[in-house]
Coordinates of C-alpha atoms and ligand atoms in Angstrom, one line a residue:
Chain W
X1 CA -60.3 -50.8 108.6
X2 CA -61.9 -50.1 105.3
X3 CA -62.8 -46.4 105.2
X4 CA -66.5 -45.6 104.4
X5 CA -67.0 -42.5 102.3
X6 CA -68.8 -41.3 99.3
X7 CA -65.6 -42.0 97.2
X8 CA -65.4 -45.6 98.4
X9 CA -69.1 -46.0 97.8
X10 CA -68.7 -44.9 94.2
X11 CA -65.4 -47.0 93.7
X12 CA -67.0 -50.2 95.1
X13 CA -70.2 -49.5 93.1
X14 CA -68.2 -49.5 89.9
X15 CA -67.0 -53.0 90.9
X16 CA -70.5 -54.2 91.6
X17 CA -69.9 -54.0 95.4
X18 CA -67.7 -57.1 95.4
X19 CA -64.8 -55.4 97.1
X20 CA -66.2 -54.7 100.6
X21 CA -64.5 -56.5 103.4
X22 CA -66.2 -57.8 106.5
X23 CA -66.8 -55.2 109.2
X24 CA -65.4 -57.4 112.0
X25 CA -63.6 -60.7 112.3
X26 CA -64.7 -63.9 114.0
X27 CA -61.3 -65.0 115.4
X28 CA -60.6 -68.3 117.3
X29 CA -61.2 -67.8 121.0
X30 CA -58.2 -67.8 123.4
X31 CA -57.7 -69.1 126.9
X32 CA -57.1 -65.8 128.5
X33 CA -57.3 -62.0 128.0
X34 CA -56.4 -58.9 129.9
X35 CA -60.0 -57.9 130.1
X36 CA -63.2 -59.7 129.4
X37 CA -66.3 -57.7 128.7
X38 CA -69.6 -59.7 129.0
X39 CA -72.3 -58.5 126.7
X40 CA -72.0 -57.0 123.2
X41 CA -74.7 -54.3 123.7
X42 CA -74.0 -50.6 123.7
X43 CA -72.3 -50.4 127.0
X44 CA -70.1 -53.4 126.5
X45 CA -69.0 -52.3 123.1
X46 CA -68.4 -48.7 124.1
X47 CA -66.4 -49.8 127.1
X48 CA -64.1 -52.0 124.9
X49 CA -63.8 -49.0 122.5
X50 CA -62.5 -46.6 125.1
X51 CA -60.3 -49.3 126.7
X52 CA -58.6 -49.7 123.3
X53 CA -58.7 -46.1 122.1
X54 CA -57.7 -44.1 125.2
X55 CA -55.9 -46.7 127.3
X56 CA -54.3 -48.9 124.6
X57 CA -55.8 -52.0 126.2
X58 CA -56.6 -54.3 123.2
X59 CA -56.1 -57.8 124.5
X60 CA -59.8 -57.7 125.2
X61 CA -62.6 -60.2 124.5
X62 CA -66.3 -59.1 124.3
X63 CA -68.4 -62.2 124.9
X64 CA -72.0 -62.2 123.7
X65 CA -74.4 -65.0 124.2
X66 CA -76.6 -64.1 121.2
X67 CA -75.6 -61.8 118.4
X68 CA -73.9 -58.5 118.8
X69 CA -76.4 -55.6 119.1
X70 CA -79.3 -58.0 119.6
X71 CA -80.2 -57.1 123.2
X72 CA -81.9 -53.9 124.4
X73 CA -79.8 -51.8 122.1
X74 CA -81.9 -53.3 119.3
X75 CA -85.1 -52.9 121.2
X76 CA -85.1 -49.3 122.5
X77 CA -86.8 -46.2 121.1
X78 CA -83.5 -44.2 120.7
X79 CA -84.4 -41.1 122.6
X80 CA -81.2 -39.3 123.5
X81 CA -81.6 -36.4 126.0
X82 CA -80.1 -34.9 129.1
X83 CA -83.1 -33.5 131.0
X84 CA -82.4 -35.2 134.3
X85 CA -82.9 -34.0 137.8
X86 CA -79.8 -34.5 139.9
X87 CA -76.4 -32.8 140.0
X88 CA -74.7 -36.2 139.6
X89 CA -76.8 -37.1 136.5
X90 CA -77.1 -34.0 134.3
X91 CA -73.3 -33.4 133.5
X92 CA -73.0 -37.2 132.7
X93 CA -75.9 -37.1 130.2
X94 CA -74.8 -33.7 128.7
X95 CA -71.4 -35.3 128.0
X96 CA -73.1 -38.4 126.5
X97 CA -75.4 -36.4 124.2
X98 CA -72.3 -34.3 123.1
X99 CA -70.3 -37.5 122.3
X100 CA -73.2 -39.0 120.3
X101 CA -73.2 -35.8 118.1
X102 CA -69.6 -36.5 117.1
X103 CA -69.7 -40.2 117.0
X104 CA -70.5 -40.6 113.3
X105 CA -67.2 -39.0 112.5
X106 CA -65.3 -40.8 115.3
X107 CA -66.5 -44.2 114.2
X108 CA -66.6 -43.5 110.4
X109 CA -70.1 -45.0 110.5
X110 CA -73.2 -43.1 109.7
X111 CA -75.4 -43.1 112.8
X112 CA -78.0 -40.9 111.1
X113 CA -78.0 -38.7 114.1
X114 CA -80.9 -36.3 114.1
X115 CA -80.9 -33.6 116.8
X116 CA -84.6 -32.9 116.6
X117 CA -85.7 -31.6 120.0
X118 CA -88.0 -33.2 122.6
X119 CA -91.2 -31.6 123.6
X120 CA -93.0 -32.5 126.8
X121 CA -96.8 -32.1 126.9
X122 CA -97.7 -31.1 130.5
X123 CA -101.2 -31.7 131.9
X124 CA -100.8 -31.3 135.6
X125 CA -99.4 -28.6 137.9
X126 CA -97.2 -31.0 140.0
X127 CA -95.5 -32.1 136.7
X128 CA -95.1 -28.5 135.6
X129 CA -93.5 -27.5 138.9
X130 CA -91.1 -30.5 138.7
X131 CA -90.1 -29.7 135.1
X132 CA -89.5 -26.1 136.0
X133 CA -87.3 -27.2 138.9
X134 CA -85.4 -29.5 136.5
X135 CA -85.0 -26.5 134.1
X136 CA -83.3 -24.5 136.8
X137 CA -80.9 -27.2 137.7
X138 CA -80.1 -28.2 134.1
X139 CA -79.3 -24.5 133.5
X140 CA -76.2 -24.9 135.7
X141 CA -74.8 -27.6 133.4
X142 CA -75.7 -26.0 130.1
X143 CA -78.6 -28.4 129.2
X144 CA -81.5 -26.7 127.5
X145 CA -85.1 -26.7 128.9
X146 CA -87.6 -24.0 128.0
X147 CA -91.2 -23.5 128.8
X148 CA -93.7 -22.8 126.0
X149 CA -97.4 -21.9 126.0
X150 CA -100.2 -24.3 125.1
X151 CA -100.9 -22.5 121.7
X152 CA -97.2 -22.6 120.9
X153 CA -97.2 -26.3 121.8
X154 CA -100.1 -27.0 119.5
X155 CA -98.5 -25.0 116.7
X156 CA -95.4 -27.1 116.9
X157 CA -97.3 -30.4 117.1
X158 CA -100.3 -30.0 114.8
X159 CA -101.5 -33.6 115.4
X160 CA -102.0 -32.8 119.1
X161 CA -105.7 -32.1 119.0
X162 CA -106.8 -33.7 122.3
X163 CA -106.3 -32.4 125.8
X164 CA -108.7 -29.4 125.3
X165 CA -110.4 -27.4 128.1
X166 CA -113.2 -30.0 128.6
X167 CA -111.0 -33.1 128.8
X168 CA -110.1 -34.8 132.0
X169 CA -106.5 -33.5 132.0
X170 CA -106.4 -30.3 129.9
X171 CA -103.0 -29.4 128.6
X172 CA -101.3 -26.6 130.6
X173 CA -98.2 -26.0 128.5
X174 CA -95.0 -27.6 127.2
X175 CA -91.3 -27.8 127.8
X176 CA -88.8 -27.9 125.0
X177 CA -85.4 -29.7 125.3
X178 CA -83.5 -28.8 122.1
X179 CA -80.5 -31.0 122.9
X180 CA -82.6 -34.1 122.4
X181 CA -82.4 -36.3 119.3
X182 CA -82.6 -39.8 117.9
X183 CA -80.3 -41.9 115.8
X184 CA -80.0 -45.4 114.4
X185 CA -79.4 -48.1 117.1
X186 CA -78.0 -50.8 114.8
X187 CA -75.4 -48.4 113.5
X188 CA -74.3 -47.6 117.0
X189 CA -73.6 -51.3 117.7
X190 CA -72.1 -52.0 114.4
X191 CA -70.0 -48.8 114.3
X192 CA -68.4 -49.6 117.7
X193 CA -68.0 -53.3 116.8
X194 CA -66.1 -52.4 113.6
X195 CA -63.9 -49.8 115.4
X196 CA -62.9 -52.1 118.2
X197 CA -62.2 -55.0 115.9
X198 CA -59.8 -52.8 113.9
X199 CA -58.0 -52.0 117.1
X200 CA -57.5 -55.7 117.9
X201 CA -60.4 -56.4 120.3
X202 CA -62.1 -59.7 119.7
X203 CA -65.9 -60.1 119.6
X204 CA -67.1 -63.6 120.3
X205 CA -70.8 -64.1 119.5
X206 CA -72.8 -67.2 120.6
X207 CA -70.6 -67.3 123.7
X208 CA -72.8 -67.3 126.9
X209 CA -71.2 -66.7 130.2
X210 CA -72.6 -69.3 132.7
X211 CA -70.8 -68.3 135.8
X212 CA -68.1 -66.0 137.2
X213 CA -64.9 -67.7 138.6
X214 CA -63.1 -66.4 141.7
X215 CA -59.6 -67.5 142.9
X216 CA -58.7 -68.5 146.4
X217 CA -58.3 -64.9 147.5
X218 CA -61.8 -64.1 146.3
X219 CA -60.7 -62.0 143.3
X220 CA -62.1 -62.6 139.9
X221 CA -60.2 -65.1 137.8
X222 CA -62.3 -65.6 134.7
X223 CA -65.6 -66.9 133.4
X224 CA -67.2 -70.3 132.5
X225 CA -68.9 -70.2 129.1
X226 CA -70.6 -72.7 126.8
X227 CA -67.2 -72.7 125.0
X228 CA -65.1 -73.5 128.0
X229 CA -63.2 -71.5 130.6
X230 CA -61.7 -68.1 129.7
X231 CA -59.4 -66.3 132.2
X232 CA -58.9 -62.7 132.9
X233 CA -58.0 -60.6 136.0
X234 CA -60.5 -58.0 135.0
X235 CA -64.1 -58.8 134.0
X236 CA -66.8 -56.2 133.2
X237 CA -70.4 -57.3 133.4
X238 CA -72.5 -55.3 130.8
X239 CA -75.5 -57.6 130.4
X240 CA -78.4 -55.2 131.0
X241 CA -81.2 -57.1 132.8
X242 CA -79.2 -60.1 133.6
X243 CA -76.7 -58.5 136.0
X244 CA -78.0 -60.2 139.1
X245 CA -78.3 -63.6 137.4
X246 CA -74.5 -63.4 136.7
X247 CA -73.3 -61.7 139.9
X248 CA -75.1 -64.2 142.0
X249 CA -72.7 -66.9 140.7
X250 CA -69.9 -64.9 142.4
X251 CA -71.9 -64.7 145.6
X252 CA -72.9 -61.0 145.3
X253 CA -76.3 -59.5 145.8
X254 CA -77.1 -56.1 144.4
X255 CA -79.9 -53.4 144.7
X256 CA -81.2 -54.2 141.3
X257 CA -84.5 -55.6 140.0
X258 CA -85.3 -56.6 136.4
X259 CA -88.4 -55.1 134.7
X260 CA -90.0 -55.2 131.3
X261 CA -90.2 -52.1 129.1
X262 CA -92.0 -52.1 125.8
X263 CA -92.6 -50.4 122.5
X264 CA -94.7 -50.7 119.3
X265 CA -94.7 -49.1 115.9
X266 CA -97.4 -48.0 113.4
X267 CA -97.5 -48.4 109.7
X268 CA -95.3 -45.8 107.9
X269 CA -97.0 -42.5 107.2
X270 CA -96.0 -39.2 105.7
X271 CA -93.9 -36.8 107.9
X272 CA -96.2 -35.7 110.7
X273 CA -94.2 -35.0 113.8
X274 CA -90.6 -33.6 113.6
X275 CA -89.8 -33.8 117.4
X276 CA -89.8 -36.4 120.0
X277 CA -93.2 -36.0 121.8
X278 CA -93.2 -36.9 125.5
X279 CA -96.5 -37.0 127.5
X280 CA -95.4 -37.7 131.1
X281 CA -98.8 -37.1 132.7
X282 CA -100.5 -39.5 130.3
X283 CA -97.7 -42.0 130.3
X284 CA -96.5 -42.4 126.7
X285 CA -94.0 -40.9 124.2
X286 CA -93.3 -41.3 120.5
X287 CA -91.2 -40.1 117.6
X288 CA -91.4 -40.7 113.8
X289 CA -88.7 -42.8 112.3
X290 CA -87.1 -42.0 108.9
X291 CA -89.2 -44.7 107.4
X292 CA -92.3 -42.8 108.6
X293 CA -93.4 -45.2 111.4
X294 CA -94.5 -43.8 114.7
X295 CA -92.3 -45.4 117.3
X296 CA -94.3 -45.4 120.6
X297 CA -93.4 -46.3 124.1
X298 CA -95.3 -46.4 127.3
X299 CA -94.9 -47.0 131.0
X300 CA -93.4 -50.3 132.2
X301 CA -95.2 -53.1 133.8
X302 CA -94.6 -52.8 137.6
X303 CA -93.7 -56.4 138.4
X304 CA -90.3 -58.1 137.8
X305 CA -90.0 -59.6 134.4
X306 CA -87.6 -61.2 132.0
X307 CA -90.0 -61.3 129.1
X308 CA -89.4 -59.7 125.8
X309 CA -92.9 -58.9 124.6
X310 CA -95.6 -56.5 125.7
X311 CA -98.4 -57.3 128.2
X312 CA -101.8 -56.8 126.7
X313 CA -103.0 -54.3 129.4
X314 CA -99.8 -52.3 129.2
X315 CA -100.4 -52.0 125.4
X316 CA -104.1 -51.1 125.9
X317 CA -103.3 -48.5 128.5
X318 CA -100.7 -46.9 126.3
X319 CA -102.9 -46.8 123.3
X320 CA -105.8 -45.3 125.3
X321 CA -103.6 -42.6 126.7
X322 CA -102.2 -41.8 123.2
X323 CA -105.7 -41.6 121.6
X324 CA -106.9 -39.1 124.3
X325 CA -104.3 -36.6 123.1
X326 CA -103.9 -37.7 119.5
X327 CA -107.4 -38.9 118.5
X328 CA -106.5 -39.0 114.8
X329 CA -104.1 -41.8 115.5
X330 CA -107.1 -44.1 115.8
X331 CA -106.9 -44.7 112.1
X332 CA -103.3 -46.0 112.3
X333 CA -102.5 -49.7 111.9
X334 CA -100.0 -50.9 114.4
X335 CA -97.4 -53.2 112.9
X336 CA -95.1 -54.6 115.6
X337 CA -94.7 -54.8 119.3
X338 CA -91.8 -55.9 121.5
X339 CA -90.2 -55.6 124.9
X340 CA -86.9 -55.8 126.6
X341 CA -85.9 -56.5 130.2
X342 CA -83.8 -54.0 132.0
X343 CA -82.5 -53.8 135.5
X344 CA -83.3 -50.8 137.6
X345 CA -81.5 -49.8 140.8
X346 CA -83.2 -48.9 144.0
X347 CA -82.9 -45.2 143.2
X348 CA -83.4 -45.5 139.5
X349 CA -79.8 -44.3 138.7
X350 CA -77.1 -46.4 137.1
X351 CA -74.4 -48.3 138.9
X352 CA -70.8 -48.3 137.4
X353 CA -68.3 -49.7 139.9
X354 CA -65.8 -52.3 140.9
X355 CA -67.7 -54.7 143.1
X356 CA -66.6 -56.3 146.4
X357 CA -65.1 -59.0 144.3
X358 CA -61.7 -57.5 143.3
X359 CA -61.4 -57.2 139.5
X360 CA -65.2 -57.6 138.9
X361 CA -66.8 -54.5 137.4
X362 CA -70.4 -53.9 136.7
X363 CA -72.3 -51.4 134.5
X364 CA -76.0 -51.8 135.4
X365 CA -79.2 -50.2 136.2
X366 CA -79.4 -48.7 132.7
X367 CA -83.1 -48.1 132.6
X368 CA -82.9 -45.3 130.0
X369 CA -79.4 -46.3 129.1
X370 CA -79.2 -46.0 125.3
X371 CA -78.5 -42.2 125.6
X372 CA -75.8 -43.1 128.1
X373 CA -73.7 -45.5 125.9
X374 CA -70.9 -43.1 124.9
X375 CA -70.3 -41.6 128.4
X376 CA -70.9 -45.0 130.0
X377 CA -68.2 -46.6 127.9
X378 CA -65.8 -43.6 128.5
X379 CA -66.1 -43.7 132.2
X380 CA -66.2 -47.4 132.9
X381 CA -63.1 -47.9 130.7
X382 CA -61.3 -45.2 132.7
X383 CA -62.1 -47.1 135.9
X384 CA -61.1 -50.4 134.6
X385 CA -57.8 -49.1 133.1
X386 CA -56.7 -46.7 135.9
X387 CA -58.5 -47.9 139.0
X388 CA -59.7 -44.4 139.5
X389 CA -63.3 -43.2 139.1
X390 CA -63.8 -40.8 136.2
X391 CA -65.2 -37.6 137.7
X392 CA -68.4 -37.9 135.6
X393 CA -69.2 -41.2 137.1
X394 CA -68.0 -40.4 140.6
X395 CA -71.4 -40.7 142.3
X396 CA -72.8 -43.7 140.4
X397 CA -71.0 -46.0 142.8
X398 CA -72.2 -49.0 144.8
X399 CA -71.0 -47.2 147.8
X400 CA -73.9 -44.8 147.7
X401 CA -76.3 -47.4 148.9
X402 CA -74.1 -48.1 151.9
X403 CA -74.8 -44.5 153.0
X404 CA -78.4 -44.4 151.7
X405 CA -77.1 -41.5 149.7
X406 CA -79.4 -42.1 146.7
X407 CA -79.4 -40.3 143.4
X408 CA -83.2 -40.4 143.0
X409 CA -84.1 -40.3 139.3
X410 CA -87.4 -42.0 139.5
X411 CA -89.8 -39.7 137.6
X412 CA -87.2 -38.6 135.1
X413 CA -87.4 -41.9 133.2
X414 CA -90.4 -43.8 132.0
X415 CA -90.3 -45.6 135.3
X416 CA -92.6 -43.4 137.2
Chain E
X1 CA -103.0 -60.1 131.6
X2 CA -102.6 -62.2 134.7
X3 CA -105.5 -64.2 136.1
X4 CA -104.9 -64.0 139.8
X5 CA -106.4 -66.5 142.2
X6 CA -108.0 -64.6 145.2
X7 CA -108.8 -66.9 148.1
X8 CA -112.2 -65.3 148.5
X9 CA -113.3 -64.3 144.9
X10 CA -111.6 -67.0 142.8
X11 CA -109.7 -66.3 139.6
X12 CA -109.9 -62.5 138.9
X13 CA -108.5 -60.3 136.2
X14 CA -105.2 -58.5 137.1
X15 CA -106.9 -55.1 136.4
X16 CA -108.8 -55.5 139.7
X17 CA -105.5 -55.8 141.7
X18 CA -102.7 -53.4 142.8
X19 CA -99.2 -54.8 142.7
X20 CA -97.6 -54.9 146.1
X21 CA -94.0 -55.8 145.2
X22 CA -91.9 -58.9 145.8
X23 CA -92.0 -60.5 149.2
X24 CA -88.9 -59.5 151.2
X25 CA -87.3 -61.4 154.1
X26 CA -88.6 -60.4 157.5
X27 CA -87.6 -57.0 158.6
X28 CA -84.6 -57.5 160.9
X29 CA -84.4 -55.9 164.4
X30 CA -82.4 -52.7 163.6
X31 CA -80.3 -53.1 166.8
X32 CA -79.5 -56.7 166.0
X33 CA -77.9 -56.4 162.6
X34 CA -74.8 -54.9 161.1
X35 CA -74.9 -51.7 158.9
X36 CA -74.4 -53.8 155.8
X37 CA -77.2 -56.2 156.6
X38 CA -79.5 -53.3 157.4
X39 CA -78.7 -51.6 154.1
X40 CA -79.2 -54.8 152.2
X41 CA -82.6 -55.2 153.8
X42 CA -83.6 -51.6 152.8
X43 CA -82.3 -51.6 149.2
X44 CA -82.4 -55.2 147.9
X45 CA -85.2 -57.5 146.7
X46 CA -85.0 -61.0 145.4
X47 CA -84.6 -60.8 141.6
X48 CA -84.9 -64.4 140.4
X49 CA -84.8 -65.6 136.8
X50 CA -87.8 -67.9 137.6
X51 CA -90.5 -68.0 140.2
X52 CA -90.7 -64.9 142.4
X53 CA -93.0 -64.5 145.4
X54 CA -95.0 -61.4 145.3
X55 CA -97.9 -59.5 147.0
X56 CA -101.1 -58.3 145.4
X57 CA -103.9 -56.3 146.8
X58 CA -107.5 -57.1 145.6
X59 CA -108.3 -53.4 145.8
X60 CA -111.2 -53.4 143.3
X61 CA -112.6 -56.6 144.8
X62 CA -112.8 -57.9 148.3
X63 CA -109.8 -55.9 149.6
X64 CA -107.6 -58.7 150.8
X65 CA -103.8 -58.9 150.4
X66 CA -102.6 -62.2 148.9
X67 CA -99.3 -63.8 147.9
X68 CA -98.5 -65.7 144.7
X69 CA -95.5 -67.3 143.0
X70 CA -95.1 -65.9 139.5
X71 CA -92.4 -67.1 137.0
X72 CA -90.6 -63.9 135.8
X73 CA -89.7 -65.6 132.5
X74 CA -93.2 -66.5 131.4
X75 CA -95.5 -64.6 133.9
X76 CA -97.2 -68.0 134.6
X77 CA -98.6 -68.2 138.2
X78 CA -97.1 -71.4 139.7
X79 CA -97.8 -73.4 142.8
X80 CA -94.4 -73.3 144.5
X81 CA -91.0 -71.8 144.0
X82 CA -89.7 -75.0 142.4
X83 CA -92.2 -75.0 139.6
X84 CA -91.1 -73.7 136.3
X85 CA -93.7 -71.8 134.4
Ligands
FAD1 C1 -88.7 -50.8 124.8 C2 -87.5 -50.0 125.2 C3 -87.4 -48.7 125.0 C4 -86.2 -48.0 125.4 N1 -86.1 -46.7 125.1 C5 -85.0 -46.0 125.4 C6 -84.8 -44.6 125.0 O1 -85.7 -44.1 124.3 N2 -83.7 -44.0 125.4 C7 -82.7 -44.6 126.1 O2 -81.7 -43.9 126.5 N3 -82.8 -45.9 126.5 C8 -83.9 -46.6 126.2 N4 -84.1 -47.9 126.6 C9 -83.0 -48.5 127.4 C10 -81.8 -49.0 126.7 O3 -82.2 -49.9 125.6 C11 -80.9 -49.8 127.6 O4 -80.7 -49.1 128.8 C12 -79.5 -50.1 127.0 O5 -79.6 -50.6 125.7 C13 -78.8 -51.1 127.9 O6 -77.5 -51.2 127.6 P1 -76.8 -52.2 126.5 O7 -77.0 -51.5 125.2 O8 -75.5 -52.4 126.9 O9 -77.8 -53.5 126.7 P2 -78.0 -54.7 125.7 O10 -78.1 -54.3 124.3 O11 -79.2 -55.5 126.3 O12 -76.7 -55.5 125.9 C14 -76.5 -56.6 126.9 C15 -76.0 -57.8 126.1 O13 -75.5 -58.8 127.1 C16 -75.8 -60.0 126.5 N5 -75.8 -61.0 127.6 C17 -76.7 -61.2 128.6 N6 -76.4 -62.2 129.4 C18 -75.2 -62.7 128.9 C19 -74.4 -63.8 129.3 N7 -74.6 -64.5 130.4 N8 -73.2 -64.0 128.6 C20 -73.0 -63.3 127.5 N9 -73.7 -62.3 127.1 C21 -74.8 -62.0 127.8 C22 -77.2 -59.8 125.9 O14 -77.4 -60.9 124.9 C23 -77.1 -58.5 125.3 O15 -76.7 -58.5 123.9 C24 -85.2 -48.6 126.2 C25 -85.3 -50.0 126.4 C26 -86.4 -50.7 126.0 C27 -86.5 -52.2 126.2
ZN2 ZN1 -110.9 -61.0 146.4

């Protein structure tokens, strides 16, 4: 792997940048591998990374039907945080946030990680009570959450001029989560891709898995793709949104449904907000990108959807909510909108497990799963390589549904 | 925005309706099914890449509940499950 550094930048600059090598290969595809990972999004790439790095399993193919890093990892709003509700969730996300902070160095790829704090704007007492409860639980696991007064909130976010005493939902106060941050999503995909390629893992783009193959004992045997049959005794499905479409081909049904989540961005403006602003009672959140655009997300459309754009009324509701708290944003021009489709489990928590089909693993239900990529890859690779559940993922099993032992996280994500 | 056909009011804007979720199979008799079947009923819904049958409540209109088939790829309302939107 060609090392990226200030010295290499200068050296290659002197040669007019002709000496850079490709960041990953496009090798010919083989008939079989030890492990097939379906989906070159964040979770698929991170799983391959930890299989190779910690477990020495490098005869691995990552199969991607489009281009790598073109799925939800390219469509999300990059909020990285660990303010969850349940004992099963908080340590997992604390670990993931910590891993992200060191990932630039580990991958030798600049993720432009910016640990900039998230601030919640609270407008109802039920929400305030819920966040105070989260604060007490998060405290056990060393995740930060701290209450601030309304004047302090307005001092930290000067553009927050709405929500005064005469508005429908006056602001009560705020919560500050200093562990939160943002980084660059493309760099995460490309950084992992370059690292796994250098360890021998193959990435095959334009390779769509059409169905899963089982042998006569019912165990997984491989996959059918548009480029033919590829065999492996272990297959990991990391296709975010399309999990059930694929697992149905192996005769499995799962407690997942697919929904549409959307975002839009404004024209670039001068630095205005230096934190991630989350307004759970009004139903939107935003941060300002390094380019100066406001990156804005809202609540999802309730129905099932595999669409990749925004519904007009979701867009209008989000804008209306935003203008009630940030009236000056009325002058902003909005530049782009898009959506992604994500699967969400019955209890809104992820599922990482081996399924009833021996050798078939899934990582799914990643509703707010960008923040979870490093720990998701670490723990799923552990399960695939050792057959043992990593302690951090222990409760994110399929088994929990069998006992109605839910990890309820609805309310702690944008899915309210 | 969906334009939902109400049997009483005709085509009406989605904003007049509340979403009632996908239609599930009939609730099984709890004493007649295995644990696995019972749990599947409680936790799973159909998640098709294509037409899904779903319930809507015309709450800001005549108040009726109705059922439509909607293609999850396009959001087109279609006549029957076999229709692609
Ligand atoms: C608008 C929006 C905002 C979001 N904001 C946040 C946020 O602020 N913070 C956060 O933590 N999360 C956020 N998320 C969620 C996050 O993006 C996802 O949870 C996460 O990216 C999913 O994991 P992934 O990266 O592996 O998925 P993806 O990048 O979607 O990877 C899955 C890959 O599988 C491929 N694939 C699918 N089917 C097949 C097949 N049959 N054969 C081969 N390949 C296949 C796809 O092409 C895709 O590349 C947001 C999502 C959206 C849409
Ligand atoms: Zn009606």
